Short mmCIF file of N, CA and C in Angstrom, two decimals:
data_model
loop_
_atom_site.label_atom_id
_atom_site.label_comp_id
_atom_site.label_asym_id
_atom_site.label_seq_id
_atom_site.Cartn_x
_atom_site.Cartn_y
_atom_site.Cartn_z
N PHE A 27 58.30 7.87 89.12
CA PHE A 27 59.02 8.10 87.89
C PHE A 27 58.17 7.75 86.67
N GLU A 28 57.51 6.58 86.71
CA GLU A 28 56.70 6.15 85.58
C GLU A 28 55.55 7.12 85.32
N ALA A 29 54.95 7.62 86.39
CA ALA A 29 53.85 8.57 86.22
C ALA A 29 54.34 9.84 85.55
N ALA A 30 55.53 10.31 85.92
CA ALA A 30 56.09 11.52 85.29
C ALA A 30 56.35 11.28 83.81
N LEU A 31 56.83 10.08 83.48
CA LEU A 31 57.07 9.73 82.09
C LEU A 31 55.76 9.73 81.29
N ILE A 32 54.73 9.17 81.87
CA ILE A 32 53.42 9.13 81.21
C ILE A 32 52.89 10.55 81.00
N VAL A 33 52.98 11.39 82.01
CA VAL A 33 52.51 12.77 81.89
C VAL A 33 53.29 13.50 80.80
N ALA A 34 54.60 13.29 80.74
CA ALA A 34 55.42 13.93 79.70
C ALA A 34 55.00 13.45 78.32
N GLN A 35 54.70 12.17 78.19
CA GLN A 35 54.26 11.63 76.90
C GLN A 35 52.87 12.14 76.53
N LEU A 36 51.99 12.30 77.52
CA LEU A 36 50.65 12.82 77.25
C LEU A 36 50.70 14.23 76.67
N ASP A 37 51.68 15.02 77.12
CA ASP A 37 51.84 16.36 76.56
C ASP A 37 52.16 16.32 75.07
N LYS A 38 52.74 15.22 74.62
CA LYS A 38 53.12 15.08 73.22
C LYS A 38 52.09 14.32 72.39
N LEU A 39 51.02 13.85 73.03
CA LEU A 39 50.06 12.98 72.36
C LEU A 39 49.49 13.59 71.09
N ASP A 40 49.07 14.84 71.13
CA ASP A 40 48.49 15.47 69.94
C ASP A 40 49.48 15.50 68.78
N SER A 41 50.74 15.81 69.07
CA SER A 41 51.73 15.84 67.99
C SER A 41 52.05 14.42 67.51
N PHE A 42 52.04 13.42 68.42
CA PHE A 42 52.25 12.04 67.99
C PHE A 42 51.14 11.60 67.04
N VAL A 43 49.89 11.85 67.42
CA VAL A 43 48.75 11.45 66.59
C VAL A 43 48.78 12.18 65.25
N ALA A 44 49.10 13.45 65.26
CA ALA A 44 49.19 14.22 64.01
C ALA A 44 50.24 13.60 63.09
N ARG A 45 51.39 13.23 63.64
CA ARG A 45 52.45 12.64 62.82
C ARG A 45 52.03 11.27 62.31
N LYS A 46 51.39 10.46 63.16
CA LYS A 46 50.91 9.15 62.74
C LYS A 46 49.91 9.29 61.59
N ARG A 47 49.03 10.26 61.68
CA ARG A 47 48.05 10.49 60.61
C ARG A 47 48.76 10.96 59.33
N ASP A 48 49.77 11.81 59.47
CA ASP A 48 50.55 12.25 58.31
C ASP A 48 51.23 11.07 57.62
N VAL A 49 51.86 10.20 58.40
CA VAL A 49 52.56 9.04 57.84
C VAL A 49 51.57 8.13 57.12
N ALA A 50 50.46 7.81 57.76
CA ALA A 50 49.45 6.94 57.14
C ALA A 50 48.90 7.58 55.86
N GLY A 51 48.67 8.87 55.90
CA GLY A 51 48.19 9.57 54.71
C GLY A 51 49.19 9.54 53.58
N ARG A 52 50.46 9.68 53.91
CA ARG A 52 51.51 9.64 52.89
C ARG A 52 51.60 8.25 52.27
N TYR A 53 51.56 7.20 53.11
CA TYR A 53 51.54 5.84 52.57
C TYR A 53 50.33 5.65 51.65
N ALA A 54 49.17 6.13 52.06
CA ALA A 54 47.96 5.99 51.24
C ALA A 54 48.16 6.64 49.87
N GLU A 55 48.77 7.81 49.85
CA GLU A 55 49.06 8.48 48.57
C GLU A 55 50.03 7.66 47.73
N LEU A 56 51.05 7.11 48.35
CA LEU A 56 52.09 6.39 47.62
C LEU A 56 51.62 5.03 47.09
N PHE A 57 50.57 4.47 47.68
CA PHE A 57 50.04 3.19 47.21
C PHE A 57 48.72 3.35 46.46
N ALA A 58 48.21 4.56 46.32
CA ALA A 58 46.88 4.80 45.75
C ALA A 58 46.71 4.26 44.34
N ASP A 59 47.77 4.22 43.56
CA ASP A 59 47.65 3.79 42.17
C ASP A 59 47.79 2.28 41.98
N ILE A 60 47.95 1.53 43.05
CA ILE A 60 48.02 0.06 42.96
C ILE A 60 46.63 -0.46 43.32
N PRO A 61 45.90 -1.02 42.35
CA PRO A 61 44.50 -1.37 42.60
C PRO A 61 44.25 -2.49 43.60
N ASP A 62 45.21 -3.35 43.83
CA ASP A 62 44.95 -4.51 44.69
C ASP A 62 45.56 -4.42 46.08
N VAL A 63 45.90 -3.20 46.50
CA VAL A 63 46.34 -2.96 47.87
C VAL A 63 45.66 -1.70 48.38
N ALA A 64 45.55 -1.59 49.69
CA ALA A 64 44.94 -0.39 50.27
C ALA A 64 45.40 -0.25 51.71
N MET A 65 45.55 0.97 52.14
CA MET A 65 45.79 1.22 53.55
C MET A 65 44.46 1.01 54.28
N MET A 66 44.53 0.69 55.57
CA MET A 66 43.31 0.47 56.33
C MET A 66 42.44 1.72 56.26
N PRO A 67 41.17 1.55 55.97
CA PRO A 67 40.29 2.72 55.84
C PRO A 67 39.92 3.31 57.20
N GLU A 68 39.50 4.55 57.14
CA GLU A 68 39.02 5.24 58.34
C GLU A 68 37.50 5.26 58.29
N ALA A 69 36.87 4.87 59.37
CA ALA A 69 35.40 4.88 59.42
C ALA A 69 34.88 6.31 59.25
N SER A 70 33.77 6.46 58.58
CA SER A 70 33.21 7.78 58.32
C SER A 70 32.79 8.49 59.62
N TRP A 71 32.52 7.73 60.67
CA TRP A 71 32.04 8.28 61.92
C TRP A 71 33.15 8.47 62.96
N ALA A 72 34.41 8.24 62.56
CA ALA A 72 35.50 8.32 63.53
C ALA A 72 36.72 8.98 62.92
N GLU A 73 37.64 9.38 63.78
CA GLU A 73 38.93 9.87 63.34
C GLU A 73 39.99 8.96 63.95
N SER A 74 40.64 8.19 63.09
CA SER A 74 41.63 7.23 63.55
C SER A 74 42.90 7.93 64.03
N SER A 75 43.55 7.33 65.01
CA SER A 75 44.86 7.82 65.43
C SER A 75 45.94 7.31 64.48
N CYS A 76 45.58 6.35 63.63
CA CYS A 76 46.53 5.74 62.68
C CYS A 76 47.78 5.26 63.42
N TRP A 77 47.58 4.68 64.60
CA TRP A 77 48.73 4.27 65.40
C TRP A 77 49.57 3.23 64.68
N MET A 78 48.94 2.41 63.84
CA MET A 78 49.66 1.46 62.99
C MET A 78 49.30 1.79 61.55
N SER A 79 50.28 1.76 60.67
CA SER A 79 50.03 1.94 59.24
C SER A 79 49.99 0.56 58.61
N ILE A 80 48.78 0.10 58.33
CA ILE A 80 48.58 -1.27 57.87
C ILE A 80 48.17 -1.28 56.40
N LEU A 81 48.95 -2.01 55.60
CA LEU A 81 48.68 -2.19 54.19
C LEU A 81 47.97 -3.52 54.00
N SER A 82 46.83 -3.50 53.34
CA SER A 82 46.03 -4.69 53.11
C SER A 82 46.21 -5.14 51.66
N LEU A 83 46.42 -6.45 51.47
CA LEU A 83 46.64 -7.03 50.14
C LEU A 83 45.43 -7.82 49.69
N ASN A 84 45.12 -7.76 48.40
CA ASN A 84 44.06 -8.59 47.84
C ASN A 84 44.60 -10.01 47.74
N PRO A 85 44.02 -10.98 48.48
CA PRO A 85 44.56 -12.34 48.49
C PRO A 85 44.41 -13.07 47.16
N GLU A 86 43.51 -12.60 46.30
CA GLU A 86 43.37 -13.23 44.99
C GLU A 86 44.53 -12.87 44.07
N ILE A 87 45.15 -11.75 44.30
CA ILE A 87 46.30 -11.32 43.49
C ILE A 87 47.61 -11.73 44.16
N TYR A 88 47.72 -11.46 45.45
CA TYR A 88 48.94 -11.79 46.20
C TYR A 88 48.71 -13.12 46.90
N THR A 89 48.73 -14.19 46.10
CA THR A 89 48.34 -15.51 46.58
C THR A 89 49.27 -16.07 47.65
N SER A 90 50.50 -15.61 47.70
CA SER A 90 51.42 -16.09 48.73
C SER A 90 51.26 -15.31 50.03
N GLY A 91 50.40 -14.30 50.03
CA GLY A 91 50.11 -13.54 51.24
C GLY A 91 51.17 -12.51 51.57
N ALA A 92 51.08 -12.00 52.78
CA ALA A 92 51.95 -10.92 53.22
C ALA A 92 53.31 -11.40 53.71
N GLU A 93 53.39 -12.62 54.19
CA GLU A 93 54.60 -13.11 54.83
C GLU A 93 55.87 -12.97 53.98
N PRO A 94 55.87 -13.37 52.70
CA PRO A 94 57.11 -13.22 51.92
C PRO A 94 57.51 -11.76 51.72
N ILE A 95 56.55 -10.89 51.62
CA ILE A 95 56.85 -9.47 51.46
C ILE A 95 57.47 -8.94 52.75
N ILE A 96 56.90 -9.32 53.88
CA ILE A 96 57.45 -8.91 55.17
C ILE A 96 58.88 -9.42 55.30
N ARG A 97 59.12 -10.69 54.97
CA ARG A 97 60.48 -11.25 55.06
C ARG A 97 61.45 -10.48 54.18
N ASP A 98 61.02 -10.15 52.96
CA ASP A 98 61.91 -9.43 52.04
C ASP A 98 62.18 -8.01 52.53
N LEU A 99 61.19 -7.36 53.11
CA LEU A 99 61.41 -6.03 53.68
C LEU A 99 62.37 -6.11 54.87
N VAL A 100 62.19 -7.10 55.72
CA VAL A 100 63.08 -7.28 56.87
C VAL A 100 64.51 -7.55 56.37
N ALA A 101 64.65 -8.31 55.29
CA ALA A 101 65.98 -8.57 54.73
C ALA A 101 66.64 -7.28 54.25
N GLN A 102 65.83 -6.28 53.92
CA GLN A 102 66.34 -4.97 53.51
C GLN A 102 66.48 -4.03 54.71
N GLN A 103 66.36 -4.58 55.91
CA GLN A 103 66.44 -3.84 57.17
C GLN A 103 65.34 -2.81 57.31
N ILE A 104 64.17 -3.15 56.82
CA ILE A 104 62.98 -2.32 56.98
C ILE A 104 62.07 -3.05 57.97
N GLY A 105 61.69 -2.38 59.04
CA GLY A 105 60.96 -3.00 60.14
C GLY A 105 59.50 -3.25 59.88
N ALA A 106 59.17 -3.94 58.80
CA ALA A 106 57.79 -4.35 58.55
C ALA A 106 57.50 -5.57 59.43
N ARG A 107 56.24 -5.78 59.71
CA ARG A 107 55.85 -6.92 60.55
C ARG A 107 54.38 -7.23 60.32
N PRO A 108 53.94 -8.37 60.80
CA PRO A 108 52.50 -8.63 60.77
C PRO A 108 51.79 -7.59 61.65
N ALA A 109 50.57 -7.26 61.30
CA ALA A 109 49.81 -6.31 62.12
C ALA A 109 49.69 -6.85 63.53
N TRP A 110 49.25 -8.07 63.67
CA TRP A 110 49.28 -8.78 64.94
C TRP A 110 48.97 -10.23 64.65
N ILE A 111 49.41 -11.06 65.56
CA ILE A 111 49.16 -12.49 65.44
C ILE A 111 47.98 -12.80 66.36
N PRO A 112 46.99 -13.56 65.87
CA PRO A 112 45.85 -13.89 66.73
C PRO A 112 46.32 -14.53 68.04
N LEU A 113 45.74 -14.08 69.14
CA LEU A 113 46.16 -14.57 70.46
C LEU A 113 46.11 -16.09 70.55
N GLY A 114 45.10 -16.69 69.96
CA GLY A 114 44.98 -18.14 70.01
C GLY A 114 46.09 -18.87 69.29
N ASP A 115 46.83 -18.19 68.44
CA ASP A 115 47.95 -18.80 67.72
C ASP A 115 49.29 -18.64 68.45
N LEU A 116 49.31 -17.85 69.51
CA LEU A 116 50.54 -17.66 70.28
C LEU A 116 50.76 -18.87 71.20
N PRO A 117 52.02 -19.26 71.40
CA PRO A 117 52.31 -20.47 72.18
C PRO A 117 51.59 -20.59 73.52
N PRO A 118 51.47 -19.53 74.34
CA PRO A 118 50.80 -19.72 75.63
C PRO A 118 49.31 -20.06 75.50
N HIS A 119 48.73 -19.81 74.35
CA HIS A 119 47.28 -20.00 74.19
C HIS A 119 46.93 -21.14 73.23
N LYS A 120 47.92 -21.85 72.72
CA LYS A 120 47.68 -22.89 71.72
C LYS A 120 46.68 -23.94 72.21
N GLN A 121 46.73 -24.29 73.48
CA GLN A 121 45.88 -25.36 74.01
C GLN A 121 44.55 -24.84 74.55
N ALA A 122 44.38 -23.54 74.57
CA ALA A 122 43.15 -22.97 75.12
C ALA A 122 41.97 -23.22 74.18
N ARG A 123 40.79 -23.31 74.77
CA ARG A 123 39.58 -23.46 73.97
C ARG A 123 39.31 -22.14 73.27
N ARG A 124 38.94 -22.18 72.00
CA ARG A 124 38.73 -20.95 71.24
C ARG A 124 37.81 -21.20 70.05
N MET A 125 37.39 -20.11 69.46
CA MET A 125 36.63 -20.20 68.22
C MET A 125 37.64 -20.45 67.11
N ASN A 126 37.18 -20.65 65.88
CA ASN A 126 38.10 -21.06 64.83
C ASN A 126 39.12 -19.99 64.43
N GLY A 127 38.85 -18.71 64.61
CA GLY A 127 39.82 -17.66 64.33
C GLY A 127 40.14 -17.46 62.86
N GLU A 128 39.31 -17.97 61.98
CA GLU A 128 39.58 -17.89 60.53
C GLU A 128 39.72 -16.45 60.05
N GLY A 129 38.86 -15.56 60.51
CA GLY A 129 38.93 -14.16 60.09
C GLY A 129 40.21 -13.49 60.56
N ALA A 130 40.63 -13.79 61.79
CA ALA A 130 41.87 -13.21 62.32
C ALA A 130 43.07 -13.71 61.53
N ARG A 131 43.08 -15.00 61.17
CA ARG A 131 44.20 -15.53 60.40
C ARG A 131 44.20 -14.96 58.98
N ARG A 132 43.04 -14.76 58.41
CA ARG A 132 42.96 -14.14 57.07
C ARG A 132 43.53 -12.72 57.13
N PHE A 133 43.19 -11.99 58.18
CA PHE A 133 43.74 -10.64 58.36
C PHE A 133 45.26 -10.71 58.49
N LEU A 134 45.77 -11.62 59.32
CA LEU A 134 47.21 -11.79 59.50
C LEU A 134 47.89 -12.06 58.16
N ASN A 135 47.30 -12.91 57.35
CA ASN A 135 47.93 -13.35 56.10
C ASN A 135 47.84 -12.32 54.98
N THR A 136 47.03 -11.29 55.14
CA THR A 136 46.84 -10.34 54.04
C THR A 136 47.20 -8.90 54.41
N THR A 137 47.87 -8.71 55.55
CA THR A 137 48.21 -7.34 55.97
C THR A 137 49.68 -7.23 56.37
N ILE A 138 50.20 -6.02 56.16
CA ILE A 138 51.58 -5.71 56.53
C ILE A 138 51.55 -4.42 57.35
N CYS A 139 52.16 -4.45 58.53
CA CYS A 139 52.31 -3.24 59.32
C CYS A 139 53.61 -2.59 58.88
N LEU A 140 53.49 -1.42 58.27
CA LEU A 140 54.65 -0.69 57.76
C LEU A 140 55.23 0.20 58.85
N PRO A 141 56.52 0.51 58.77
CA PRO A 141 57.12 1.40 59.76
C PRO A 141 56.36 2.73 59.83
N CYS A 142 56.05 3.15 61.05
CA CYS A 142 55.24 4.36 61.20
C CYS A 142 55.55 5.10 62.50
N SER A 143 56.77 4.98 62.95
CA SER A 143 57.18 5.69 64.16
C SER A 143 56.93 7.18 64.01
N THR A 144 56.69 7.84 65.11
CA THR A 144 56.52 9.30 65.05
C THR A 144 57.82 9.97 64.62
N GLY A 145 58.93 9.26 64.70
CA GLY A 145 60.22 9.82 64.30
C GLY A 145 60.62 9.50 62.87
N ILE A 146 59.80 8.75 62.14
CA ILE A 146 60.14 8.42 60.76
C ILE A 146 60.05 9.68 59.90
N THR A 147 61.01 9.86 59.02
CA THR A 147 61.01 11.04 58.16
C THR A 147 60.19 10.78 56.89
N ASN A 148 59.82 11.84 56.21
CA ASN A 148 59.09 11.68 54.95
C ASN A 148 59.92 10.91 53.93
N GLU A 149 61.23 11.14 53.92
CA GLU A 149 62.12 10.42 53.01
C GLU A 149 62.14 8.93 53.33
N GLU A 150 62.11 8.58 54.61
CA GLU A 150 62.08 7.18 55.00
C GLU A 150 60.75 6.53 54.62
N VAL A 151 59.65 7.25 54.78
CA VAL A 151 58.35 6.73 54.36
C VAL A 151 58.39 6.44 52.86
N GLU A 152 58.94 7.35 52.09
CA GLU A 152 59.03 7.15 50.64
C GLU A 152 59.93 5.97 50.29
N ALA A 153 61.03 5.78 51.03
CA ALA A 153 61.92 4.64 50.79
C ALA A 153 61.22 3.32 51.12
N VAL A 154 60.49 3.29 52.22
CA VAL A 154 59.73 2.09 52.59
C VAL A 154 58.69 1.78 51.51
N ALA A 155 57.97 2.80 51.09
CA ALA A 155 56.94 2.61 50.05
C ALA A 155 57.57 2.12 48.75
N ALA A 156 58.70 2.68 48.36
CA ALA A 156 59.36 2.26 47.12
C ALA A 156 59.78 0.80 47.19
N ALA A 157 60.37 0.39 48.32
CA ALA A 157 60.79 -1.00 48.48
C ALA A 157 59.58 -1.93 48.48
N THR A 158 58.52 -1.52 49.16
CA THR A 158 57.30 -2.34 49.22
C THR A 158 56.66 -2.44 47.84
N ARG A 159 56.57 -1.33 47.12
CA ARG A 159 56.01 -1.33 45.76
C ARG A 159 56.78 -2.28 44.85
N ALA A 160 58.11 -2.26 44.92
CA ALA A 160 58.92 -3.13 44.08
C ALA A 160 58.60 -4.60 44.36
N LEU A 161 58.47 -4.95 45.63
CA LEU A 161 58.13 -6.33 45.99
C LEU A 161 56.72 -6.70 45.54
N LEU A 162 55.77 -5.77 45.72
CA LEU A 162 54.39 -6.03 45.29
C LEU A 162 54.33 -6.23 43.79
N GLU A 163 55.01 -5.38 43.05
CA GLU A 163 54.99 -5.47 41.59
C GLU A 163 55.63 -6.78 41.11
N ALA A 164 56.71 -7.19 41.75
CA ALA A 164 57.36 -8.45 41.37
C ALA A 164 56.45 -9.64 41.63
N ARG A 165 55.76 -9.63 42.77
CA ARG A 165 54.87 -10.74 43.08
C ARG A 165 53.62 -10.73 42.22
N GLU A 166 53.10 -9.56 41.95
CA GLU A 166 51.91 -9.48 41.11
C GLU A 166 52.24 -9.99 39.71
N ALA A 167 53.41 -9.63 39.19
CA ALA A 167 53.82 -10.06 37.85
C ALA A 167 54.00 -11.58 37.81
N ALA A 168 54.60 -12.12 38.83
CA ALA A 168 54.88 -13.55 38.85
C ALA A 168 53.74 -14.35 39.48
N ASN A 169 52.92 -13.67 40.30
CA ASN A 169 51.84 -14.31 41.05
C ASN A 169 52.36 -15.49 41.87
N GLN A 170 53.58 -15.31 42.39
CA GLN A 170 54.19 -16.32 43.24
C GLN A 170 55.25 -15.67 44.11
N PRO A 171 55.65 -16.33 45.20
CA PRO A 171 56.67 -15.73 46.06
C PRO A 171 58.02 -15.62 45.35
N THR A 172 58.76 -14.59 45.66
CA THR A 172 60.13 -14.42 45.16
C THR A 172 61.01 -14.21 46.38
N ASP A 173 61.33 -15.30 47.05
CA ASP A 173 62.07 -15.22 48.31
C ASP A 173 63.50 -14.74 48.10
N VAL A 174 64.00 -14.04 49.09
CA VAL A 174 65.38 -13.61 49.10
C VAL A 174 66.22 -14.78 49.61
N GLN A 175 67.34 -15.04 48.99
CA GLN A 175 68.20 -16.15 49.37
C GLN A 175 68.55 -16.11 50.85
N GLY A 176 68.45 -17.25 51.50
CA GLY A 176 68.86 -17.35 52.89
C GLY A 176 67.77 -17.05 53.90
N LEU A 177 66.58 -16.65 53.45
CA LEU A 177 65.50 -16.37 54.40
C LEU A 177 64.75 -17.65 54.73
N PRO A 178 63.99 -17.64 55.81
CA PRO A 178 63.25 -18.84 56.20
C PRO A 178 62.30 -19.30 55.10
N LYS A 179 61.98 -20.57 55.11
CA LYS A 179 61.07 -21.14 54.12
C LYS A 179 59.68 -20.53 54.29
N PRO A 180 58.89 -20.47 53.19
CA PRO A 180 57.52 -19.97 53.31
C PRO A 180 56.76 -20.74 54.39
N GLY A 181 55.95 -20.01 55.12
CA GLY A 181 55.14 -20.62 56.16
C GLY A 181 55.71 -20.47 57.56
N SER A 182 56.93 -19.94 57.67
CA SER A 182 57.50 -19.75 59.01
C SER A 182 58.09 -18.36 59.12
N LEU A 183 57.45 -17.53 59.91
CA LEU A 183 57.97 -16.18 60.13
C LEU A 183 59.25 -16.25 60.94
N PRO A 184 60.18 -15.32 60.70
CA PRO A 184 61.36 -15.26 61.56
C PRO A 184 60.93 -15.06 63.01
N ARG A 185 61.68 -15.63 63.94
CA ARG A 185 61.31 -15.59 65.36
C ARG A 185 61.05 -14.17 65.86
N HIS A 186 61.84 -13.20 65.41
CA HIS A 186 61.66 -11.84 65.93
C HIS A 186 60.37 -11.20 65.42
N LEU A 187 59.71 -11.82 64.43
CA LEU A 187 58.43 -11.29 63.96
C LEU A 187 57.24 -11.97 64.62
N GLN A 188 57.50 -12.90 65.51
CA GLN A 188 56.41 -13.64 66.14
C GLN A 188 55.89 -12.96 67.40
N HIS A 189 56.23 -11.71 67.60
CA HIS A 189 55.70 -10.91 68.69
C HIS A 189 55.53 -9.49 68.18
N HIS A 190 55.07 -8.58 69.02
CA HIS A 190 54.77 -7.23 68.57
C HIS A 190 55.98 -6.35 68.33
N GLY A 191 57.14 -6.67 68.86
CA GLY A 191 58.32 -5.83 68.69
C GLY A 191 59.15 -6.29 67.50
N THR A 192 59.88 -5.37 66.91
CA THR A 192 60.74 -5.73 65.80
C THR A 192 62.20 -5.56 66.15
N GLY A 193 62.50 -5.09 67.33
CA GLY A 193 63.89 -4.88 67.71
C GLY A 193 64.40 -3.57 67.14
N SER A 194 65.67 -3.30 67.36
CA SER A 194 66.22 -2.03 66.93
C SER A 194 67.20 -2.18 65.79
N ASN A 195 67.27 -3.38 65.18
CA ASN A 195 68.25 -3.60 64.13
C ASN A 195 67.70 -3.25 62.75
N HIS A 196 66.58 -2.57 62.67
CA HIS A 196 65.99 -2.21 61.39
C HIS A 196 66.20 -0.73 61.13
N ARG A 197 66.39 -0.40 59.86
CA ARG A 197 66.55 1.00 59.49
C ARG A 197 65.31 1.80 59.86
N PHE A 198 64.15 1.25 59.58
CA PHE A 198 62.89 1.94 59.83
C PHE A 198 62.03 1.02 60.67
N SER A 199 61.87 1.34 61.92
CA SER A 199 61.16 0.47 62.85
C SER A 199 59.73 0.94 63.05
N THR A 200 58.83 0.00 63.33
CA THR A 200 57.44 0.34 63.60
C THR A 200 57.23 0.81 65.02
N ASN A 201 58.18 0.56 65.91
CA ASN A 201 57.93 0.80 67.33
C ASN A 201 58.76 1.89 67.96
N SER A 202 59.68 2.50 67.25
CA SER A 202 60.53 3.49 67.90
C SER A 202 59.85 4.85 67.95
N HIS A 203 60.07 5.54 69.02
CA HIS A 203 59.52 6.88 69.21
C HIS A 203 60.64 7.79 69.68
N PRO A 204 60.66 9.03 69.24
CA PRO A 204 61.70 9.94 69.73
C PRO A 204 61.48 10.24 71.20
N ALA A 205 62.54 10.58 71.88
CA ALA A 205 62.44 10.90 73.32
C ALA A 205 61.75 12.22 73.53
#
């Protein structure tokens, strides 16, 4: 059964990648006029699948990092999340010997994975971008976090954001795919 499912999904791979590239391209257009943010670039020698749509923040401008923006988007039922958490920071690996991981943590603190399911509509992409832009503009103007009432204190991500899934309770999820 699993092999049949994989084969069926492989038949859709080209259309999935095309949609992922469309979504990432649309986000890039919608954020292009904000000088201190950028979508992850594509190497000149490669063609990205754009499997994740990752927005990168300038840490000198967004001094509170990505976490408060992610929390505020989640409060609006938008399935934003960290791009990924360094493996060494996950509970099963906390005691393992490792390098310092400073670059991975800097990436975690300055990036937001935006909803980019192959099933997301253009209107939903625009709604996500509008909500994200509003939060970015508010933080840039204040140069400080503007937390939504009732959300966790700065420095602690909500439990459901401490892994790769966001669940299904978000309007726009990063992980959902049409059947």
